[in-house]
mmCIF file of C-alpha atoms in Angstrom:
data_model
loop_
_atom_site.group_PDB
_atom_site.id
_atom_site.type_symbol
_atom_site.label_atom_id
_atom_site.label_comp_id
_atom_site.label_asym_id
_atom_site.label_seq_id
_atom_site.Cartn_x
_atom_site.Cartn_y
_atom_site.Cartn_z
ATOM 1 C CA UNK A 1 26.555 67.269 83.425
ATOM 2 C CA UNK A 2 26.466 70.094 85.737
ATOM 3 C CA UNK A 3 29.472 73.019 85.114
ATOM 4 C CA UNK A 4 31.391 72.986 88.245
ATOM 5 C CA UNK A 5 32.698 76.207 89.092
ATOM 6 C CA UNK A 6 36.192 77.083 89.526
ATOM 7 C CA UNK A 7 36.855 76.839 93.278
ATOM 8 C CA UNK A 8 38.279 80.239 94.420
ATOM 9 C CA UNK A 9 41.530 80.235 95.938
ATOM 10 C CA UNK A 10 41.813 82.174 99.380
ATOM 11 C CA UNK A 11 44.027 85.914 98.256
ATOM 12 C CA UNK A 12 47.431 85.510 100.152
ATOM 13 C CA UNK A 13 47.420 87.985 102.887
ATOM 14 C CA UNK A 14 50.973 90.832 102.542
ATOM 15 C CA UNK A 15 53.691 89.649 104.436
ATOM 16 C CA UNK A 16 55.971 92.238 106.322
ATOM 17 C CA UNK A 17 58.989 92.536 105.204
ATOM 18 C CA UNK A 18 60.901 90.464 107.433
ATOM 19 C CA UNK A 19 58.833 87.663 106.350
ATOM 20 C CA UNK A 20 59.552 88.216 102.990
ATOM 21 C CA UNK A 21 63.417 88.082 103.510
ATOM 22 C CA UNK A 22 63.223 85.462 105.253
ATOM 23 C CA UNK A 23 61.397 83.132 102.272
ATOM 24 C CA UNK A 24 63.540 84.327 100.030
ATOM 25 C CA UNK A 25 66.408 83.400 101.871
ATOM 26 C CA UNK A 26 65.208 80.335 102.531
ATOM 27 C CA UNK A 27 64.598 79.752 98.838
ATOM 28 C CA UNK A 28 60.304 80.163 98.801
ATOM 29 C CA UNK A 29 61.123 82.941 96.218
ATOM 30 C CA UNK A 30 61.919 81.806 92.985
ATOM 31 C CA UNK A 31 62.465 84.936 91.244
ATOM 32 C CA UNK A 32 62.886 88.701 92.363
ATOM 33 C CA UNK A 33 58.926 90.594 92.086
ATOM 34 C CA UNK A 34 60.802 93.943 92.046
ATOM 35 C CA UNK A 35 60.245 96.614 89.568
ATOM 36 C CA UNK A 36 60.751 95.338 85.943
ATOM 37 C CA UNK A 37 64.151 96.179 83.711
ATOM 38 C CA UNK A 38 63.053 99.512 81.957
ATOM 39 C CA UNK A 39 61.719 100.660 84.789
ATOM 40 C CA UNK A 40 65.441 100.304 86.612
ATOM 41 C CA UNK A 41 66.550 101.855 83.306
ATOM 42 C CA UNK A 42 64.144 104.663 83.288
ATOM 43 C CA UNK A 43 65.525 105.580 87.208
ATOM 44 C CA UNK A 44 68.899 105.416 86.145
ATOM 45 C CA UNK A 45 68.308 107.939 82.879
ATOM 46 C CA UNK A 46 66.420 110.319 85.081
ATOM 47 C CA UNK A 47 68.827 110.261 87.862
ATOM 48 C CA UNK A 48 71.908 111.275 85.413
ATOM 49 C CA UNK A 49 69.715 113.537 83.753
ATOM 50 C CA UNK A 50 68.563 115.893 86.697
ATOM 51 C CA UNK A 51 69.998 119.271 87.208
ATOM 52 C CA UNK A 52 72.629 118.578 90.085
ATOM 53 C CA UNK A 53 73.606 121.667 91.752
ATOM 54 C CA UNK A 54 77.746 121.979 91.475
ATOM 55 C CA UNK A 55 79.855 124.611 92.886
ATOM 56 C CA UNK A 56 83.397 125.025 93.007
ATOM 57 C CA UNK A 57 85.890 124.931 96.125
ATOM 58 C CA UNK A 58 88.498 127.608 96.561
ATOM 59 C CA UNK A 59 91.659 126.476 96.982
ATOM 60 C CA UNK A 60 95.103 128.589 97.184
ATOM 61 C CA UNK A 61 96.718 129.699 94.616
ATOM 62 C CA UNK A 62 99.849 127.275 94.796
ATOM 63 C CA UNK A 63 97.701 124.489 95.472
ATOM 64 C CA UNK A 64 99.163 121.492 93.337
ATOM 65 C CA UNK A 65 97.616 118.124 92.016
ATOM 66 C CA UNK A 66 95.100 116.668 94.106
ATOM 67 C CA UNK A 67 95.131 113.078 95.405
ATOM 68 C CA UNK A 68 92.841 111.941 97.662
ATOM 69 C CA UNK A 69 89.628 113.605 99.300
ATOM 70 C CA UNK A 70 87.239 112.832 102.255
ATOM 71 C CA UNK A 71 84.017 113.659 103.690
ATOM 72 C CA UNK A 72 83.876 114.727 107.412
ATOM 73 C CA UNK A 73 81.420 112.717 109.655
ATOM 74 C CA UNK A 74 78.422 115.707 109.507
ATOM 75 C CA UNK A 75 79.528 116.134 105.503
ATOM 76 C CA UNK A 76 80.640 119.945 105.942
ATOM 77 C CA UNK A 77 83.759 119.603 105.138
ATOM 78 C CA UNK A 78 85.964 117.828 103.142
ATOM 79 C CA UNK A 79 89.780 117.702 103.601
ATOM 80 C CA UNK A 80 92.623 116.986 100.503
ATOM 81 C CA UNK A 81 95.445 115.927 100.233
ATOM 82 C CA UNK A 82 98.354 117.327 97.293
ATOM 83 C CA UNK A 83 101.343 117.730 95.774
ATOM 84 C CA UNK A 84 102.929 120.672 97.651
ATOM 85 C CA UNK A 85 102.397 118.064 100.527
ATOM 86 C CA UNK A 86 99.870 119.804 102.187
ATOM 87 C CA UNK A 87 96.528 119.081 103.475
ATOM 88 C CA UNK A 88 93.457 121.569 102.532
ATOM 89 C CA UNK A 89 90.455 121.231 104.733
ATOM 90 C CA UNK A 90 87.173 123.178 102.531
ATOM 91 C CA UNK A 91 83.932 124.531 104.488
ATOM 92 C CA UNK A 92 81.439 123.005 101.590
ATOM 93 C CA UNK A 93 78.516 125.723 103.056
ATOM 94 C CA UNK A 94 80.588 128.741 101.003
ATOM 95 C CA UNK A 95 83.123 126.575 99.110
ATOM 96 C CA UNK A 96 86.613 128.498 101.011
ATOM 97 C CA UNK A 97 89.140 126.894 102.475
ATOM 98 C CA UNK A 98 89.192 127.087 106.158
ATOM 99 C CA UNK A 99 92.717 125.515 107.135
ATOM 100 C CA UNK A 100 95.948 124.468 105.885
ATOM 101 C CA UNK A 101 97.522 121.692 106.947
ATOM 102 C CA UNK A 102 101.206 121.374 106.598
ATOM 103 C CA UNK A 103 104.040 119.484 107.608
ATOM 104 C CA UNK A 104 104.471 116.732 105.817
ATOM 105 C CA UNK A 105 107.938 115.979 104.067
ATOM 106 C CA UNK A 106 106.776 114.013 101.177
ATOM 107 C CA UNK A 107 102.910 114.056 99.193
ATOM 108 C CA UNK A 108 100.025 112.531 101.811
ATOM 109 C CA UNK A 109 98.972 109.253 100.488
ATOM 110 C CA UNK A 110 96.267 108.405 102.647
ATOM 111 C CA UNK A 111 93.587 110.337 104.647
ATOM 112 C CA UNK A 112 90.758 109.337 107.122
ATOM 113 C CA UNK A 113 88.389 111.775 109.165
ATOM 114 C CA UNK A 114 87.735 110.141 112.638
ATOM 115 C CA UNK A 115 84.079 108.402 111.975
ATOM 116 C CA UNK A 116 82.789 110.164 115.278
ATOM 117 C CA UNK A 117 84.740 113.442 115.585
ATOM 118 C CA UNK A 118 84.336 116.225 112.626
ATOM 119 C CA UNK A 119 87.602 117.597 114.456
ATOM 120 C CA UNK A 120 90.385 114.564 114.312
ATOM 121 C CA UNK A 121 91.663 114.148 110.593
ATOM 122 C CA UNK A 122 94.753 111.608 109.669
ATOM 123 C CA UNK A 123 97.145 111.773 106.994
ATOM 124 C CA UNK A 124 100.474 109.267 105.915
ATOM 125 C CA UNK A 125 102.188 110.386 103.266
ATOM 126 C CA UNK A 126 104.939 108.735 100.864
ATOM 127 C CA UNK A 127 107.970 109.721 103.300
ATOM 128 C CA UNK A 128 106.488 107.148 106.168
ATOM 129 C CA UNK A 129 105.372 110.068 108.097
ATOM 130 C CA UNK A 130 102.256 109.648 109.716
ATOM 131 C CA UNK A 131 100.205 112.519 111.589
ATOM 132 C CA UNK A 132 97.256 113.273 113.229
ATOM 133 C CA UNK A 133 95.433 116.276 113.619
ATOM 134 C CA UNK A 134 93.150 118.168 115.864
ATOM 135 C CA UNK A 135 91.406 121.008 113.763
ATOM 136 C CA UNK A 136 90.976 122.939 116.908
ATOM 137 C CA UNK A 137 95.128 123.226 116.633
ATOM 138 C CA UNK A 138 98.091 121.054 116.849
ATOM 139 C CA UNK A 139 99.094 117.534 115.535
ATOM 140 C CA UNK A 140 100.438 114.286 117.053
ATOM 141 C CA UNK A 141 103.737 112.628 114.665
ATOM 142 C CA UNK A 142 104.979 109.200 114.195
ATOM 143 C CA UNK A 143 107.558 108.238 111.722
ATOM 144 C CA UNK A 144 107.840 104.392 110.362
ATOM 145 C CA UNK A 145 111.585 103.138 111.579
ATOM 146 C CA UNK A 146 112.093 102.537 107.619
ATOM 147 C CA UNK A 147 110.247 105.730 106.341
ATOM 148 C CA UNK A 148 108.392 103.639 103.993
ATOM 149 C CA UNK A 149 105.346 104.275 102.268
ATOM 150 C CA UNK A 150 102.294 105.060 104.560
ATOM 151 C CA UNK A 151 99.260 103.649 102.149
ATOM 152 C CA UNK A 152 96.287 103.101 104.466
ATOM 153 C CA UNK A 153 95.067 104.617 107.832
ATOM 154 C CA UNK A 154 91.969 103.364 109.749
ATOM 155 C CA UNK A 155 90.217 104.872 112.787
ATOM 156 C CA UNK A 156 88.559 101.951 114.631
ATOM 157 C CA UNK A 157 84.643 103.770 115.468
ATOM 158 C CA UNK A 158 85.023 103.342 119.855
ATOM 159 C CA UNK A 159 88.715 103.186 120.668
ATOM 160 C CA UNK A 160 91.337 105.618 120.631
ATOM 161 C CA UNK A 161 93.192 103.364 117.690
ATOM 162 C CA UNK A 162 94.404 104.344 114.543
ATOM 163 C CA UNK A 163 95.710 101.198 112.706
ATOM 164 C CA UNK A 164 98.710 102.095 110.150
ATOM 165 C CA UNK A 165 99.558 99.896 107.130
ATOM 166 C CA UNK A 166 103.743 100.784 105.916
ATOM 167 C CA UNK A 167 104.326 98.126 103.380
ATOM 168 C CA UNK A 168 104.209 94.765 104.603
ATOM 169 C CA UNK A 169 103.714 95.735 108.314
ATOM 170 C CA UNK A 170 100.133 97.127 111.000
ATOM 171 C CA UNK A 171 101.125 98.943 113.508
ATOM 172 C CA UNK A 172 98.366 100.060 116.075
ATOM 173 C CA UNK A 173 98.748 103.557 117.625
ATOM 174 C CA UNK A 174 96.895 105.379 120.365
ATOM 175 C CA UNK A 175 98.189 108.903 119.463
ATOM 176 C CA UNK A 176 98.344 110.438 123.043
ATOM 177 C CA UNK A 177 101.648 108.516 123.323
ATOM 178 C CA UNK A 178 104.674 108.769 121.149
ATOM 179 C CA UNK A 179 104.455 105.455 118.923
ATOM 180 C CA UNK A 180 102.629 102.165 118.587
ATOM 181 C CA UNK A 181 101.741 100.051 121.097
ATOM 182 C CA UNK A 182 101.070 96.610 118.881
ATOM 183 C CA UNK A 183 102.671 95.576 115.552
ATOM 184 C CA UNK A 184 101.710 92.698 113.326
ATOM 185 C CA UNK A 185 103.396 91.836 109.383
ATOM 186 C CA UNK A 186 102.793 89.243 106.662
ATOM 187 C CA UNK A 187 104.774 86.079 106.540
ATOM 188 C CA UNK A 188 106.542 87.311 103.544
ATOM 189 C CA UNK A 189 107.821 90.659 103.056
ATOM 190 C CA UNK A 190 106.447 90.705 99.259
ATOM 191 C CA UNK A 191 103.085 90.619 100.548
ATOM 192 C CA UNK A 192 102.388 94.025 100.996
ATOM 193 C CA UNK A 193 99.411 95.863 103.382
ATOM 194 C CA UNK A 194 97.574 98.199 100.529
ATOM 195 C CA UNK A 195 94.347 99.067 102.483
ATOM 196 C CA UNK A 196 93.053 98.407 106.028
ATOM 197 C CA UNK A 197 89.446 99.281 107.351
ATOM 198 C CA UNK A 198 87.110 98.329 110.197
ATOM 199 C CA UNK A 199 83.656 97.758 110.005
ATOM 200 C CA UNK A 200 81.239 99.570 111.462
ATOM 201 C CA UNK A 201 81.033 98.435 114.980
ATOM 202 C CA UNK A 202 85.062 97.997 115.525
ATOM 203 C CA UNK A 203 84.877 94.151 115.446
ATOM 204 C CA UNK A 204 86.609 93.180 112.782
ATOM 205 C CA UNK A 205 89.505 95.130 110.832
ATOM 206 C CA UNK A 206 90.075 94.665 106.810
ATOM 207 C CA UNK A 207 92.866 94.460 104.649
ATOM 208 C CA UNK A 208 93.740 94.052 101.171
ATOM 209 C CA UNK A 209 97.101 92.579 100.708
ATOM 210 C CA UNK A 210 99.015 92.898 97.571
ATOM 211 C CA UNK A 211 100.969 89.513 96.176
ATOM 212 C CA UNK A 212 99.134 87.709 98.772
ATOM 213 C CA UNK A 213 99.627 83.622 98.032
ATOM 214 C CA UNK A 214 96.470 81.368 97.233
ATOM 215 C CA UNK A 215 96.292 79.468 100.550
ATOM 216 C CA UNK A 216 95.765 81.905 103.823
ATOM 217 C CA UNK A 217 98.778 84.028 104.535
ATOM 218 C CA UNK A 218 99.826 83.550 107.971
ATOM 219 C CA UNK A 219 100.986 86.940 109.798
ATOM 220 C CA UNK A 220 103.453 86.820 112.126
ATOM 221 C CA UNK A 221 102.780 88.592 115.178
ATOM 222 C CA UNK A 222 105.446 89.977 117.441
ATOM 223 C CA UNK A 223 105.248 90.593 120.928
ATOM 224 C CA UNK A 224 104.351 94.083 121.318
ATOM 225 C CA UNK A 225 105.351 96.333 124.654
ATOM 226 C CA UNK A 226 102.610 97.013 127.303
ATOM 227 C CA UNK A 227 101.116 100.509 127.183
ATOM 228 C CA UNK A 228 101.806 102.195 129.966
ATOM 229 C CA UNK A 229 99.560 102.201 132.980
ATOM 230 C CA UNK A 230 96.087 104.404 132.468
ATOM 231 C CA UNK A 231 95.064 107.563 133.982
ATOM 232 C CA UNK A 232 91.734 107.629 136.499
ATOM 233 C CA UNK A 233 90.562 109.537 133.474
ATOM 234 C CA UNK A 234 91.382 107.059 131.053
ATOM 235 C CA UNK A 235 90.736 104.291 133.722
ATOM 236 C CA UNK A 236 86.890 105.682 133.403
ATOM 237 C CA UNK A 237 87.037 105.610 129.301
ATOM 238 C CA UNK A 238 88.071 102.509 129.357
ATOM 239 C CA UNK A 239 84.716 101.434 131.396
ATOM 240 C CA UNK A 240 82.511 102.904 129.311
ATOM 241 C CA UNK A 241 83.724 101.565 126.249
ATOM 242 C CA UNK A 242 83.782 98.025 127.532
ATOM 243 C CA UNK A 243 80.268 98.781 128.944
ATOM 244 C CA UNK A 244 79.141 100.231 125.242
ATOM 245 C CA UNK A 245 80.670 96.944 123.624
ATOM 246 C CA UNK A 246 78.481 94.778 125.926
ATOM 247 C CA UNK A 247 75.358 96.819 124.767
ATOM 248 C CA UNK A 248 76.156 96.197 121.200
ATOM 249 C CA UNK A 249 76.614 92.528 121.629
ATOM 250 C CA UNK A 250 73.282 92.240 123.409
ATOM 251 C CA UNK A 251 71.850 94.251 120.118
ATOM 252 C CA UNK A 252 73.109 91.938 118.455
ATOM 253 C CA UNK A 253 72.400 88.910 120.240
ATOM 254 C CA UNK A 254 68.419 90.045 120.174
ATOM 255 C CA UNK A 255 68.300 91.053 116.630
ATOM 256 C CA UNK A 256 69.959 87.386 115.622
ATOM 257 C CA UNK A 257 66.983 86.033 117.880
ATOM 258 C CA UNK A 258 64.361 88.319 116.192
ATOM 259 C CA UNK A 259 65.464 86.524 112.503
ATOM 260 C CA UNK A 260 65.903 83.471 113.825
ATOM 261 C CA UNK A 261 62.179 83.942 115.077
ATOM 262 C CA UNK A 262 60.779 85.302 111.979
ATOM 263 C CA UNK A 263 62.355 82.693 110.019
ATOM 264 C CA UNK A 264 60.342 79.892 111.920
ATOM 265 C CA UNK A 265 57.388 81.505 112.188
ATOM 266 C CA UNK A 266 57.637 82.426 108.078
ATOM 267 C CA UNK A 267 58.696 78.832 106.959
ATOM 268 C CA UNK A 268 55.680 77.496 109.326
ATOM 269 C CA UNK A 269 52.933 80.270 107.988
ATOM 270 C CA UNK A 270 54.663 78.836 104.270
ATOM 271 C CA UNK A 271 53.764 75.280 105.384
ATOM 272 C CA UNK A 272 50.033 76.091 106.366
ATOM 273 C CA UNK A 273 49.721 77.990 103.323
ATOM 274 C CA UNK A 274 50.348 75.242 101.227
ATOM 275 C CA UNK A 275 48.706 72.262 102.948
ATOM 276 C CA UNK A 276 45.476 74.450 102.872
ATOM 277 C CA UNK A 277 45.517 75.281 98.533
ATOM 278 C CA UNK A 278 46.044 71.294 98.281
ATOM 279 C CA UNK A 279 42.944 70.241 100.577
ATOM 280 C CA UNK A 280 41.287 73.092 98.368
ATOM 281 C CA UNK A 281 42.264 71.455 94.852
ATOM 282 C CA UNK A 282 39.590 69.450 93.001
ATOM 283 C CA UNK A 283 40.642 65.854 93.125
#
């Protein structure tokens, strides 16, 4: 009887990576061909292990506990909040501290750089006192009715928003005028705002809600006044922002389609794949 040799199997071409996302997601990858385990562990080990470079920041001399601490947009800077209620901002090039921030009545609980301006900083501190800052000079108040706690601020990216959370209430503020323009609270006054954040395009906001009941809590939103009418100026801001949200949701719109496209043309170039080994099997 004649040997038969082994028929050889054509060698799968490399698929991009969008192809391979899309099989896995589709479920065409059974298991994860990353690195193996020690290897991860080896990367970790040698990523403690290296020699960081540290330095320490200046700070003045009656400088009390530290709180909170955040990067500025272009990571030069980092701003602080403390016990003596004051704000630090640090220049991390020499370590020194460049400004001091005070004004607050009660410790600053919460602090958020403006995620497109190294120059627009926020801080709420325990006394309800909200404030934000241009580091070029001056600062824009607002004071919750109830002073309560300020816990979370959020910038949204494109508007001229800053969203406050004061226990169980949002209030939405466009600091060139003198309070809020919107306000929105939980159903229950026990369920308590604790952190609020947007993603990255402005679309959606976050929050983490303390005590919050197992079904959906319903928020109860109150009418809020008009803002007043807009300056040309403002008028023309306006337009460009609504123009810039269009272009993102065409982005977004074409990179959906892009998947979507991938995805076919992976689960088809799967299908081929497969019908071919099985014509190539010996019966």
């Amino acid at each position: 009887m004649d040997n038969k040799l082994p028929v050889a199997l054509p060698k799968q071409p490399k698929r991009s990576v969008p192809c391979c996302c899309a099989l896995r997601e589709n479920g065409f990858y059974g298991k994860c061909n990353g690195p193996p385990k020690y290897l991860q562990w080896a990367a970790e080990d040698k990523l403690v292990a290296r020699n960081h470079e540290e330095f320490g920041c200046k700070l003045p001399d009656t400088t009390r506990s530290v709180f909170l601490m955040v990067f500025s947009p272009d990571g030069k800077r980092i701003a602080s909040t403390h016990g003596n209620h004051n704000v630090y901002v640090t220049d991390l090039t020499d370590g020194k501290n460049v400004m001091t921030l005070t004004g607050h009545p009660r410790t600053p609980w919460c602090i958020a750089f403006h995620p497109s301006s190294n120059q627009i900083l926020a801080s709420g501190c325990l006394g309800g006192q909200v404030r934000v800052w241009d580091l070029h000079g001056g600062s824009e108040i607002w004071t919750a009715e109830s002073h309560t706690v300020i816990a979370s601020l959020a910038f949204h990216p494109v508007d001229r928003v800053l969203v406050i959370a004061s226990y169980n209430e949002l209030h939405f503020w466009d600091w060139s005028q003198q309070k809020p323009f919107a306000k929105c609270s939980t159903e229950n006054e026990k369920e308590k705002v604790r952190y609020i954040a947007f993603d990255q395009l402005g679309h959606k906001l976050i929050t983490g809600i303390a005590n919050a009941p197992h079904a959906h809590s319903q928020w109860d939103r109150v009418s809020a006044p008009q803002p007043p009418p807009q300056a040309p100026q403002m008028e023309h801001e306006r337009r460009i922002t609504i123009c810039y949200r269009y272009m993102v949701e065409q982005y977004e719109q074409l990179v959906q389609r892009y998947f979507d496209i991938s995805r076919r043309g992976a689960l088809a170039a799967t299908t081929v794949s497969s019908n071919f080994i099985e014509s190539q099997l010996p019966m």
